[in-house]
mmCIF file of C-alpha atoms in Angstrom:
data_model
loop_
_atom_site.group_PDB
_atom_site.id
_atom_site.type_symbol
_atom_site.label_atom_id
_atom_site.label_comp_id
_atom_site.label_asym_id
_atom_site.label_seq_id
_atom_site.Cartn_x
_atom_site.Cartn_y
_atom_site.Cartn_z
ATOM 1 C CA UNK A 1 0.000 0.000 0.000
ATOM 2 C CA UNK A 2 1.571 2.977 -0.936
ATOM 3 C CA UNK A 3 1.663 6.078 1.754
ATOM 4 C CA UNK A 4 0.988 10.206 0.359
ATOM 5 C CA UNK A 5 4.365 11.442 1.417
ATOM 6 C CA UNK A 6 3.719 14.526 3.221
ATOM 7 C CA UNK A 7 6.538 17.454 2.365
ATOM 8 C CA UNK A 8 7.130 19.987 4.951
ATOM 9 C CA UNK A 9 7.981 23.188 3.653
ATOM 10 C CA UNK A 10 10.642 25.510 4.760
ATOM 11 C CA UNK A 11 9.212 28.442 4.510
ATOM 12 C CA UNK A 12 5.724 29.247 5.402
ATOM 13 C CA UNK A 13 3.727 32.726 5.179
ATOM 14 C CA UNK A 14 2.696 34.031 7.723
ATOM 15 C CA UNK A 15 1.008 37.123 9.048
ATOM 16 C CA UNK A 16 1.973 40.085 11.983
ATOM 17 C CA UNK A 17 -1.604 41.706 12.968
ATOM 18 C CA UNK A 18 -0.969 45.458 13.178
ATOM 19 C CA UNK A 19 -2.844 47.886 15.260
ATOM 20 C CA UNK A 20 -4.542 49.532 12.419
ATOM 21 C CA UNK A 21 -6.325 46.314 11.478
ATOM 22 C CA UNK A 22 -3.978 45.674 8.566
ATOM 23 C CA UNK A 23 -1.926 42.643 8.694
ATOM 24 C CA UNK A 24 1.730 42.264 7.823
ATOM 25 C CA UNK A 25 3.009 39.659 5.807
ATOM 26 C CA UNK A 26 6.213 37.841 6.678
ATOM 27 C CA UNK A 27 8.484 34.497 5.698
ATOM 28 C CA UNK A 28 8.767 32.251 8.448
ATOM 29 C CA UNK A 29 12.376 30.490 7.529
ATOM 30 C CA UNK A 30 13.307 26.940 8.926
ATOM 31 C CA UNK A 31 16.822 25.626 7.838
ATOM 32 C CA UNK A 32 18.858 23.064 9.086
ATOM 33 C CA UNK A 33 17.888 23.960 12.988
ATOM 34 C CA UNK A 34 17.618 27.706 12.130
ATOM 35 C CA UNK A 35 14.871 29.952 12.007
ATOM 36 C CA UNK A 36 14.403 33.253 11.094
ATOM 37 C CA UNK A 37 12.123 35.735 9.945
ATOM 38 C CA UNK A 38 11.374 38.370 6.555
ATOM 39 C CA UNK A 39 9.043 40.568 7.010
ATOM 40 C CA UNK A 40 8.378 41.211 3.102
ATOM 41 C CA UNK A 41 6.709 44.860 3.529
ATOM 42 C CA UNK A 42 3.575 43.939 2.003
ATOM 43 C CA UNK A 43 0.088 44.177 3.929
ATOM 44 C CA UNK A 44 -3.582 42.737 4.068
ATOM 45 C CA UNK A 45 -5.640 45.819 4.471
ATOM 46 C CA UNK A 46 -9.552 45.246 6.126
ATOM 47 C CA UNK A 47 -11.422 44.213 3.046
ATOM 48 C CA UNK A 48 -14.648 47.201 3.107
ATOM 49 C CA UNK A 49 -14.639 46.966 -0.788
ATOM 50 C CA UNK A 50 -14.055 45.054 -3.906
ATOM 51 C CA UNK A 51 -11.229 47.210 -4.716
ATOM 52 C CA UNK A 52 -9.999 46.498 -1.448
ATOM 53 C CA UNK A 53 -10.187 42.699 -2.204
ATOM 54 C CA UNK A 54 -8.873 42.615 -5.434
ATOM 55 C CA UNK A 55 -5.528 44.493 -3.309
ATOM 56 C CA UNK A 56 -5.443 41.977 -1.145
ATOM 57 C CA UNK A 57 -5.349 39.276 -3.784
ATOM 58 C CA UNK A 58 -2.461 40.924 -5.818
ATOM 59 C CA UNK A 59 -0.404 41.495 -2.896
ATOM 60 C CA UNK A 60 -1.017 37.907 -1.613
ATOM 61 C CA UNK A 61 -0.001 36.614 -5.459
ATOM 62 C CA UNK A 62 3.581 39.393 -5.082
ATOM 63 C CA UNK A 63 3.719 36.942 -1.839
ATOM 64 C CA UNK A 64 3.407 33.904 -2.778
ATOM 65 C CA UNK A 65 5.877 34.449 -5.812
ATOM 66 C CA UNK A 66 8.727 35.587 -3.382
ATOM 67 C CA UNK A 67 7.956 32.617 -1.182
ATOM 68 C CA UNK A 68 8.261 30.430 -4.038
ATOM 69 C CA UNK A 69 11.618 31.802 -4.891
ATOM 70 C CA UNK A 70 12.778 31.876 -1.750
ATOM 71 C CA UNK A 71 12.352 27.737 -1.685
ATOM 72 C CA UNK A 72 14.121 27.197 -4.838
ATOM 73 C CA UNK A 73 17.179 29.591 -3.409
ATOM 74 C CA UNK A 74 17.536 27.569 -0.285
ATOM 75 C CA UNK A 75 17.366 24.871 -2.362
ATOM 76 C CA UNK A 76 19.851 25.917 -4.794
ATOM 77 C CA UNK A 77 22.064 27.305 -2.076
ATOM 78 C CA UNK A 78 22.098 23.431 -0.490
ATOM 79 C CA UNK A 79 23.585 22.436 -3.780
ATOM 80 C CA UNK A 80 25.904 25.156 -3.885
ATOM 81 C CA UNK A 81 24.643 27.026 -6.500
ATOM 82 C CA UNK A 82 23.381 31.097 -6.647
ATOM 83 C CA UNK A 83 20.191 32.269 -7.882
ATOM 84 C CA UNK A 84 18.797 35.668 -8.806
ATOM 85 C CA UNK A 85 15.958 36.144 -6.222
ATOM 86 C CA UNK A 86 14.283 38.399 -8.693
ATOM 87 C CA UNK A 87 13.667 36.070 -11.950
ATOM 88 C CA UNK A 88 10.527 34.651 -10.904
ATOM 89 C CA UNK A 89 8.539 38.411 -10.164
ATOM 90 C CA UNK A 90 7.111 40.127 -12.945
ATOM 91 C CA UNK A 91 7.420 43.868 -13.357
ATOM 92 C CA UNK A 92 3.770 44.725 -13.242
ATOM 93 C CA UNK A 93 2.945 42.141 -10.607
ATOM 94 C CA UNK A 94 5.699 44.085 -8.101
ATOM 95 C CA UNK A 95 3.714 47.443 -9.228
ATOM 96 C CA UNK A 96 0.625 46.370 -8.025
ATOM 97 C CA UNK A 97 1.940 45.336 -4.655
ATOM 98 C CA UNK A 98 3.484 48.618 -4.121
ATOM 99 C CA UNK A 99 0.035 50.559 -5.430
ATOM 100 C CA UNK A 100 -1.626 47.829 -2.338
ATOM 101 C CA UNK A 101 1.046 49.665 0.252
ATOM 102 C CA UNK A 102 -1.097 51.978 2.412
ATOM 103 C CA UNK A 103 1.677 54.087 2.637
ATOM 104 C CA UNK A 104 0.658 55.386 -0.840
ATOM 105 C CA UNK A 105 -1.022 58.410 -1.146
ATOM 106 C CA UNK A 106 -4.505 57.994 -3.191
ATOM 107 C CA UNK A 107 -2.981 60.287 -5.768
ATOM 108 C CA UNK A 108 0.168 58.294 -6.219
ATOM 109 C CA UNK A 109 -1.798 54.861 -5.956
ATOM 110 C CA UNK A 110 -3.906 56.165 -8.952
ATOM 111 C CA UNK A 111 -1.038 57.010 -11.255
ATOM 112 C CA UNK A 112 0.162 53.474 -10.734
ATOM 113 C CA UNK A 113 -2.440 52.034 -11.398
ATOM 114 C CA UNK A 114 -2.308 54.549 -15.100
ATOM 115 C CA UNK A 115 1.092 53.022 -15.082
ATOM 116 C CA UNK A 116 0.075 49.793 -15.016
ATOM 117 C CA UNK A 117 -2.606 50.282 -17.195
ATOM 118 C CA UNK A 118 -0.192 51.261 -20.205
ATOM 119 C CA UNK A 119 2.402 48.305 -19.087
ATOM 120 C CA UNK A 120 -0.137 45.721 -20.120
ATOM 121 C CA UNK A 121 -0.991 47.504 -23.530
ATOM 122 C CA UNK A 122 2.818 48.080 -24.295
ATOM 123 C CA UNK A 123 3.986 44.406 -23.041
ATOM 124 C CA UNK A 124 1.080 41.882 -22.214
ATOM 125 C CA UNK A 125 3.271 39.162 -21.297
ATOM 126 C CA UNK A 126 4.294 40.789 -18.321
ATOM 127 C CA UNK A 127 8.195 40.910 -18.128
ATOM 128 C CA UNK A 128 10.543 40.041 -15.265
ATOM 129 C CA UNK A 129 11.942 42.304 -12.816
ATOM 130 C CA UNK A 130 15.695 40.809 -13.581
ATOM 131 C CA UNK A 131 14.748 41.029 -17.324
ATOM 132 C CA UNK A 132 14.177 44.660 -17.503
ATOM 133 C CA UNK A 133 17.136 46.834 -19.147
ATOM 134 C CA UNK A 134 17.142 50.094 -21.321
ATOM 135 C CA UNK A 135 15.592 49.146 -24.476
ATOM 136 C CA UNK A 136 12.646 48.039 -22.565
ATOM 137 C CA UNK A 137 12.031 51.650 -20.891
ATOM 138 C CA UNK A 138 12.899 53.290 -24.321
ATOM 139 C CA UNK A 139 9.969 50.838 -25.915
ATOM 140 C CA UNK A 140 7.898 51.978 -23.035
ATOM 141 C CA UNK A 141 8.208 55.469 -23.953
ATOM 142 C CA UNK A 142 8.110 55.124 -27.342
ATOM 143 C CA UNK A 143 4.614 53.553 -26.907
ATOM 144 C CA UNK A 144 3.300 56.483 -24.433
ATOM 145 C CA UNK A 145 4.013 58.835 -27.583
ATOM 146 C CA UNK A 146 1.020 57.164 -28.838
ATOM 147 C CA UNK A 147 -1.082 56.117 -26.172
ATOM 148 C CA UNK A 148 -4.687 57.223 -25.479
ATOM 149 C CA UNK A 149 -5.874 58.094 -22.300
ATOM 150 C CA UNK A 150 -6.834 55.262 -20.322
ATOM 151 C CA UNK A 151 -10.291 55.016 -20.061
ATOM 152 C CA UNK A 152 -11.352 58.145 -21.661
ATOM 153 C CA UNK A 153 -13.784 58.211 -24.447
ATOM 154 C CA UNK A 154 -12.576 60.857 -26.683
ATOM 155 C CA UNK A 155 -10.016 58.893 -27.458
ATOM 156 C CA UNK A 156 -7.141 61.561 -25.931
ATOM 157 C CA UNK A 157 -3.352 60.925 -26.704
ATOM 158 C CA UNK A 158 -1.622 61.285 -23.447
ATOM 159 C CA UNK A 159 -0.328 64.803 -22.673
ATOM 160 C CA UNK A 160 3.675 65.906 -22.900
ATOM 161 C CA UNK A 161 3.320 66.102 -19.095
ATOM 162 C CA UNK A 162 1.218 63.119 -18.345
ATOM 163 C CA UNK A 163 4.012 60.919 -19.924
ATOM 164 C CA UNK A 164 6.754 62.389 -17.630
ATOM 165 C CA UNK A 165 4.441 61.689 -14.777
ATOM 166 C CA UNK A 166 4.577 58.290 -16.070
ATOM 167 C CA UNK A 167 8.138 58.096 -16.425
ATOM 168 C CA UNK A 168 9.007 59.483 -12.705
ATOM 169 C CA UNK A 169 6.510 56.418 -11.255
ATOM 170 C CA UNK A 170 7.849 53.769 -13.491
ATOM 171 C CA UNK A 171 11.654 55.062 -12.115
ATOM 172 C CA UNK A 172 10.395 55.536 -8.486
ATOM 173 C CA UNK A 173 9.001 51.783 -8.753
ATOM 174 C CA UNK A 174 11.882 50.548 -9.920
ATOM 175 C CA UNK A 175 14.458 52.091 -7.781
ATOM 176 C CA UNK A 176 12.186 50.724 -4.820
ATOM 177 C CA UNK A 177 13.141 47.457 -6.160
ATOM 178 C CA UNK A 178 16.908 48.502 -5.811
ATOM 179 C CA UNK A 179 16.499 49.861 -2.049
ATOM 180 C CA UNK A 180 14.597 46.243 -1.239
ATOM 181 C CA UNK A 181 18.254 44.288 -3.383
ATOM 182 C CA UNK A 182 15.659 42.700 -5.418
ATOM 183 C CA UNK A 183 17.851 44.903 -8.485
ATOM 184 C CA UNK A 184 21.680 45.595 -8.030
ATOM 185 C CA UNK A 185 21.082 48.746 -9.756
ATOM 186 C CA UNK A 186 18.521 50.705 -12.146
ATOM 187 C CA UNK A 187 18.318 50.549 -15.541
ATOM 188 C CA UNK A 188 16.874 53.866 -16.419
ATOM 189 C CA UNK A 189 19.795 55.058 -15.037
ATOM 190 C CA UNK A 190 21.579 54.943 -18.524
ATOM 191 C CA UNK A 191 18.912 57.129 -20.302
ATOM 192 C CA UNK A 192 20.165 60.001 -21.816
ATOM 193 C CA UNK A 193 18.427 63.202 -21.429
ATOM 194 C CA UNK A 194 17.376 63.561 -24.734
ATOM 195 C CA UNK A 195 15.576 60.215 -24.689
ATOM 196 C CA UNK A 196 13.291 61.294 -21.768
ATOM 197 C CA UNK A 197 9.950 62.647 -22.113
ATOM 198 C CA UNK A 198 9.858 66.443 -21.022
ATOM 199 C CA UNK A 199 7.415 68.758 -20.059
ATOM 200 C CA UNK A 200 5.885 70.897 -22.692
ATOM 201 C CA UNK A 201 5.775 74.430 -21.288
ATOM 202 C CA UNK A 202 2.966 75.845 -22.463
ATOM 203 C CA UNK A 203 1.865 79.356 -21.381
ATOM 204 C CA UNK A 204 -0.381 79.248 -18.637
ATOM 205 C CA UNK A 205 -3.847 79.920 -19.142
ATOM 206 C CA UNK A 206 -5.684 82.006 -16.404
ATOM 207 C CA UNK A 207 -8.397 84.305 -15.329
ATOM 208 C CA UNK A 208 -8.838 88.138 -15.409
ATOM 209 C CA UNK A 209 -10.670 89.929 -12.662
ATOM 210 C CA UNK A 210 -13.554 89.999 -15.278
ATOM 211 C CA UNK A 211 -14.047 86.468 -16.216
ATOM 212 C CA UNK A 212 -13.544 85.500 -12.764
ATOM 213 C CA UNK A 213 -16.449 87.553 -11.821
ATOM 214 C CA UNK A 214 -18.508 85.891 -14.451
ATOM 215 C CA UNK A 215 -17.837 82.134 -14.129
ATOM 216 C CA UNK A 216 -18.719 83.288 -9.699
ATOM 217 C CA UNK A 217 -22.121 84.775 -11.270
ATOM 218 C CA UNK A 218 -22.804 81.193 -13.586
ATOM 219 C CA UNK A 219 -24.659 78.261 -11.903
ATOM 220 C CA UNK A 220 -23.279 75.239 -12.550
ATOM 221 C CA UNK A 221 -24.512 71.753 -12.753
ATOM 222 C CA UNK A 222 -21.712 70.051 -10.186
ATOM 223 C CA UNK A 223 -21.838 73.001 -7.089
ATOM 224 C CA UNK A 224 -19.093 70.922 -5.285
ATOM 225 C CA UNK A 225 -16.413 71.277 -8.492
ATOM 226 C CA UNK A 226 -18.002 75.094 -8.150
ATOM 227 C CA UNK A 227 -17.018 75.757 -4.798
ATOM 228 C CA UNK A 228 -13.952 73.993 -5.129
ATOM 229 C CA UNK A 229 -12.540 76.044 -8.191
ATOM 230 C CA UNK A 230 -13.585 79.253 -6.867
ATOM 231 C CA UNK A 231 -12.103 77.960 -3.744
ATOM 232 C CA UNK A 232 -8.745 77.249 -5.841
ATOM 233 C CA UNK A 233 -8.912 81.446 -6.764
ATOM 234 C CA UNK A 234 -9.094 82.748 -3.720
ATOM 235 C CA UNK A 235 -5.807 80.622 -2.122
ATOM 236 C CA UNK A 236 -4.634 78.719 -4.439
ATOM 237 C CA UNK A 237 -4.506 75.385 -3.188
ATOM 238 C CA UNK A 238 -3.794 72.476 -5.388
ATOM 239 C CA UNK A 239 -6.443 69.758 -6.497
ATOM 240 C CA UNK A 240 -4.353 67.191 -5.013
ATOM 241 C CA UNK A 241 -4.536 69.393 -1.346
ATOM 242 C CA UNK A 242 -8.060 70.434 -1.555
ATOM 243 C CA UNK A 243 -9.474 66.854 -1.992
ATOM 244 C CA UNK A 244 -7.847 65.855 1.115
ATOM 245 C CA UNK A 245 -8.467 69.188 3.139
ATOM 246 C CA UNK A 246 -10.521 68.622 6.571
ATOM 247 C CA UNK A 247 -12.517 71.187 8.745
ATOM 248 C CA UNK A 248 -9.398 70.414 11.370
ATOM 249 C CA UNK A 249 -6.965 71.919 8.408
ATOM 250 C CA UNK A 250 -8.806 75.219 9.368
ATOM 251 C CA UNK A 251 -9.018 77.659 12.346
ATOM 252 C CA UNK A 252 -9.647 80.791 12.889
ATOM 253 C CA UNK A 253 -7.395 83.206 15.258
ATOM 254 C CA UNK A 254 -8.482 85.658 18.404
ATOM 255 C CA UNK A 255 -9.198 88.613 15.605
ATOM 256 C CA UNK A 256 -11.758 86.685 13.537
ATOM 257 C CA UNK A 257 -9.220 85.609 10.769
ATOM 258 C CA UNK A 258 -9.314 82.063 9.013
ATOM 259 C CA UNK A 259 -6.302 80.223 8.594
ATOM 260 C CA UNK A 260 -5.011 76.949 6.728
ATOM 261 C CA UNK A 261 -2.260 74.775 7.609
ATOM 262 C CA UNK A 262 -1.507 71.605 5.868
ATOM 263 C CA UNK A 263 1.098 69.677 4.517
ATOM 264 C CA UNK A 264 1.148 69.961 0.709
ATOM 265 C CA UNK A 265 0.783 66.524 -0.982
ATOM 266 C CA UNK A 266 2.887 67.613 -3.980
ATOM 267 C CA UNK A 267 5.903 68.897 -1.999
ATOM 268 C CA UNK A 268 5.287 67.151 1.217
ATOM 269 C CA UNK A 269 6.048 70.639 2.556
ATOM 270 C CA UNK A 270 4.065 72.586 5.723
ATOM 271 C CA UNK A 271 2.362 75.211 4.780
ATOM 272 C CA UNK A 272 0.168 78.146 6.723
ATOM 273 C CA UNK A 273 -2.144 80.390 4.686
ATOM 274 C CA UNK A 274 -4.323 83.418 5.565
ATOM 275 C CA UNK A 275 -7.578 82.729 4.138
ATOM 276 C CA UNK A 276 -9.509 85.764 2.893
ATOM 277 C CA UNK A 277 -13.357 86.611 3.292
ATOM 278 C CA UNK A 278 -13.827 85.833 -0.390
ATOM 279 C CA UNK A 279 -12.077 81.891 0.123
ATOM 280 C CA UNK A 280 -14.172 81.151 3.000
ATOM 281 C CA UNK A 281 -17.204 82.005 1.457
ATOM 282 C CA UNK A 282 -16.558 79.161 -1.052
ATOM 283 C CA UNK A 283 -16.248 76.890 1.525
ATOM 284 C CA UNK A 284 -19.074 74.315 1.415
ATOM 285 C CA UNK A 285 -21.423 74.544 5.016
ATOM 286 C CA UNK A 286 -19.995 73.005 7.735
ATOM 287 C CA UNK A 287 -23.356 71.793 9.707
ATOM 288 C CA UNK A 288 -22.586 68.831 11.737
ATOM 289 C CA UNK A 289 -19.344 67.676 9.841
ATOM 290 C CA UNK A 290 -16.782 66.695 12.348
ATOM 291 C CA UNK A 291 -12.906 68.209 12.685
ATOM 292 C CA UNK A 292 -12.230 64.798 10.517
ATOM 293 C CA UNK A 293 -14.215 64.781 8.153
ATOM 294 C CA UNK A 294 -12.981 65.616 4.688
ATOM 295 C CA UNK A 295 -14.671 70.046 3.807
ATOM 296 C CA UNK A 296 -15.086 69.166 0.044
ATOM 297 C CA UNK A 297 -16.376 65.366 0.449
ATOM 298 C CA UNK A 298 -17.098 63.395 -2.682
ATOM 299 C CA UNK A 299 -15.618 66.066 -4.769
ATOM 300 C CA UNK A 300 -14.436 63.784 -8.159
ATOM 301 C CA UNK A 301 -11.182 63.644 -9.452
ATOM 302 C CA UNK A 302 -8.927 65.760 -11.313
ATOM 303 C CA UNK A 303 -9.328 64.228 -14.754
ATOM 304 C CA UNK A 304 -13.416 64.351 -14.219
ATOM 305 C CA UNK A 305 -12.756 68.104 -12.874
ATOM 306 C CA UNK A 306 -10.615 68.800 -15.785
ATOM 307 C CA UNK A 307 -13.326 67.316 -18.141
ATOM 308 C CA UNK A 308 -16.309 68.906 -17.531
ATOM 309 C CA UNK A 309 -14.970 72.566 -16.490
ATOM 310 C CA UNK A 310 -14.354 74.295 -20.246
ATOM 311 C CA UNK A 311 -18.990 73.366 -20.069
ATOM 312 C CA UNK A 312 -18.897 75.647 -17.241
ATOM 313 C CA UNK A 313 -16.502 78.241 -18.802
ATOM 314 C CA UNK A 314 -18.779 78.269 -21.909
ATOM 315 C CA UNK A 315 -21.693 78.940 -20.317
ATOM 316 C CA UNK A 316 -20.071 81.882 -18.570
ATOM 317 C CA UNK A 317 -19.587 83.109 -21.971
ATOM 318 C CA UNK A 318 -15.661 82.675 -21.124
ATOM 319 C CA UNK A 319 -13.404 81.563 -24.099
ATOM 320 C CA UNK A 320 -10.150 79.917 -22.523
ATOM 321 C CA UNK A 321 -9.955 76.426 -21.747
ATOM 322 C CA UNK A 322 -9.717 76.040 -18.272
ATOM 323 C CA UNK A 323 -8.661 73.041 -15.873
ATOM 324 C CA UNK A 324 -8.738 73.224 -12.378
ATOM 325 C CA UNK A 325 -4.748 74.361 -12.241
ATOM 326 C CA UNK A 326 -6.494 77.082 -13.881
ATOM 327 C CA UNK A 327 -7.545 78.404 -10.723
ATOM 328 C CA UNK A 328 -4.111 78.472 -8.809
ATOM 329 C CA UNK A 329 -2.669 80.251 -11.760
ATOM 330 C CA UNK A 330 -5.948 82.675 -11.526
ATOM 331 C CA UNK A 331 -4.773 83.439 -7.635
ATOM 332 C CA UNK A 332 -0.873 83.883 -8.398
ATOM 333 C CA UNK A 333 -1.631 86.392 -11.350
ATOM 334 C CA UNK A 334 -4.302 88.438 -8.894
ATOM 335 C CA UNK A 335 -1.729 88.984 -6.283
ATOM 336 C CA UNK A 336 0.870 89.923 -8.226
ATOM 337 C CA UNK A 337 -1.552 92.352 -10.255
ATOM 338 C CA UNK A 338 -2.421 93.524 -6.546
ATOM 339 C CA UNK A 339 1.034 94.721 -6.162
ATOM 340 C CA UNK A 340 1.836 91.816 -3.552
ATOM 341 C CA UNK A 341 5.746 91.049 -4.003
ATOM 342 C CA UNK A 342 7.412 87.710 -5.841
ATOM 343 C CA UNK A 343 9.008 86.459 -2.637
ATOM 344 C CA UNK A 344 5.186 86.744 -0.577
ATOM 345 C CA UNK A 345 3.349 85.034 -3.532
ATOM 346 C CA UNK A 346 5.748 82.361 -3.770
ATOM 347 C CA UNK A 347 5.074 81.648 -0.231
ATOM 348 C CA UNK A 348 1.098 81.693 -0.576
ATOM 349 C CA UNK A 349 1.773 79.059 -3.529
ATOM 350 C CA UNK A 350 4.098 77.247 -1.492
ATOM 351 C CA UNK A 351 6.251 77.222 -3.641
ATOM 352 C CA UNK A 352 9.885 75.582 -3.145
ATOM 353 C CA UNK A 353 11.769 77.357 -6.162
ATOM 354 C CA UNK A 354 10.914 81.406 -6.697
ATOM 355 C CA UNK A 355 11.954 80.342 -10.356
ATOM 356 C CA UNK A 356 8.622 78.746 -10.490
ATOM 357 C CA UNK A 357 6.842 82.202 -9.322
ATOM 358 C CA UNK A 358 8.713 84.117 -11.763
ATOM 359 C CA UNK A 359 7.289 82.243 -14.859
ATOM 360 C CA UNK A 360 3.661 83.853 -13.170
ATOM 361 C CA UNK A 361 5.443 87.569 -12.434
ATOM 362 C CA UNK A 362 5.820 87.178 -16.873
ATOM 363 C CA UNK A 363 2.672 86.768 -17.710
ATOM 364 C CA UNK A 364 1.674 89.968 -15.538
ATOM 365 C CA UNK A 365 4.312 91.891 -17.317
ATOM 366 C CA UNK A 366 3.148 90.560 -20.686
ATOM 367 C CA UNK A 367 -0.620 91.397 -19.935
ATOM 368 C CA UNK A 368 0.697 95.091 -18.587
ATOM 369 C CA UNK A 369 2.315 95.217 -21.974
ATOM 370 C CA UNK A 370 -0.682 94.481 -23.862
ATOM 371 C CA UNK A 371 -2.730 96.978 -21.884
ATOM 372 C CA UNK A 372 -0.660 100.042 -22.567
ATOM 373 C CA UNK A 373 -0.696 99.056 -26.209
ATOM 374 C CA UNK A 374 -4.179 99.910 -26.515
ATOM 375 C CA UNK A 375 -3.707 103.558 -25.268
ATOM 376 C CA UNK A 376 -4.721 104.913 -28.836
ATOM 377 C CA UNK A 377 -2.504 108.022 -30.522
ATOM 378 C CA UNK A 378 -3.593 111.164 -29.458
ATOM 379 C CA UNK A 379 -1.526 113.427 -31.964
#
């Protein structure tokens, strides 16, 4: 009668419950009399959506893989050979996992997840981590020249910008691969500069006094994107910022005055900012919201924003096309039509480079410019 021969595995996953109610997963090693431990940096978040499952289930896959190569190394190492601990995960699989990591910001989980999206239409098979070198990236890039948008349905070719965005996640994923020696170095590392995508520097579009008064007096269909924008005018406060902006981000002082102080997603900088009258009556109505609780709640994202603003701006009888960056170019050129110095504006903006303000300081010379070319001749 022959007996199922039972094979006990030498390494086993296992899980660390964390006080958050995440769980954190970890090898458990057992070699030759020794045990020891990897905590892999990967986590089981509390499952409260489908999205949240389908995490879960990437991240245990990412798992699983390493465990699996983990075996044959031990194995291999027993027989006195080496083995590349990264030829068994693939590229977009290690992606995902780090999109799962709760330490990602929303903003930065969604771009990976637009990164991802374009690494299955450029290379469906899914390469390997070890596999990767430079003529993959420059393939990459070549095919985000002619890329649509994902998901949209105008059929969109990805901005100049957008694929530089692209190219700084791609990099930051990989060189996270480098800082966890699953890489000994990173390819991209030997792309010229002149193969990289760069930002096209268009001139930035804002409002005048005038339209701004005009798209305050139009109703429009979405009053949260409303408030929001007008919101943007009056301080200047990225998309990115005001979507995560609570009523605790807020107080006001012992002379009546409303302040903000956050830390700017973007820059990762701290950041305090008077808020005038005209902000805070933008401000959506507090009633029984909590210090918590998020001011501009279920406001959509920037791509939706950016989509159905230039409806708003046409109805307002307003010509430009405007995004929502729109309106924190709108507040930079009012206070430095105001007379308010370079150095002060650059604060309000938060900006970490002056350079940056200066490019806004231009276009206030250039529309100065324009307006004493219309004095007519008078002799």
């Amino acid at each position: 009668m022959k007996e199922d021969l039972k094979i006990k595995e030498p390494i086993k996953i296992r899980v660390k419950h964390l006080t958050n109610g995440s769980k954190s997963i970890y090898l458990d090693i057992y070699m030759e009399g020794r045990r020891k431990y990897e905590f892999l940096k990967l986590y089981i978040i509390p499952e409260n959506s489908k999205s949240d499952r389908v995490r879960n289930n990437e991240t245990l896959k990412l798992a699983n893989t390493i465990k699996a190569q983990r075996i044959i190394e031990l194995q291999n190492q027993s027989h006195g050979f080496k083995f590349n601990k990264t030829s068994n995960i693939k590229l977009i699989d290690y992606i995902q996992a780090i999109a799962g990591k709760k330490s990602e910001g929303k903003v930065r989980r969604t771009t990976l997840h637009a990164v991802i999206y374009h690494l299955k239409r450029y290379d469906p098979n899914n390469i390997q981590l070890s596999r990767i070198n430079k003529e993959y990236i420059l393939g990459f890039l070549n095919y985000l020249k002619i890329a649509k948008q994902a998901h949209s349905k105008k059929e969109k070719s990805l901005h100049a910008n957008t694929q530089v965005y692209y190219y700084k996640m791609l990099r930051y994923c990989i060189n996270y691969a480098v800082t966890e020696e699953l890489l000994p170095a990173n390819p991209m590392n030997k792309i010229q500069n002149e193969e990289k995508p760069h930002r096209n520097h268009t001139e930035r579009e804002y409002l005048t006094m005038d339209e701004l008064k005009k798209l305050a007096q139009t109703p429009f269909y979405n009053e949260l994107v409303r408030k929001a924008f007008l919101f943007s005018c009056f301080c200047g406060l990225r998309h990115s910022d005001i979507i995560a902006l609570t009523w605790r981000d807020i107080e006001t002082d012992e002379n009546g005055n409303s302040w903000l102080h956050i830390i700017q997603k973007k820059t990762k900088e701290a950041i305090s900012l008077p808020l005038s009258k005209e902000a805070v009556k933008h401000l959506p109505k507090r009633e029984e919201a909590k210090e918590n609780d998020k001011i501009f709640k279920k406001l959509i994202t920037l791509g939706r924003t950016n989509e159905i603003l230039p409806r708003w701006a046409e109805q307002a009888g307003i010509k430009k096309h405007i995004t929502f960056h729109t309106a924190r170019h709108t507040h930079a050129t009012m206070l430095l039509t105001l007379g308010v110095d370079l150095y002060t504006v650059s604060k309000l903006l938060g900006h970490t480079n002056i350079q940056t303000t200066q490019i806004y300081a231009k276009l206030v010379d250039e529309s100065k410019k324009k307006a004493i070319d219309l004095i007519p001749n008078i002799t």
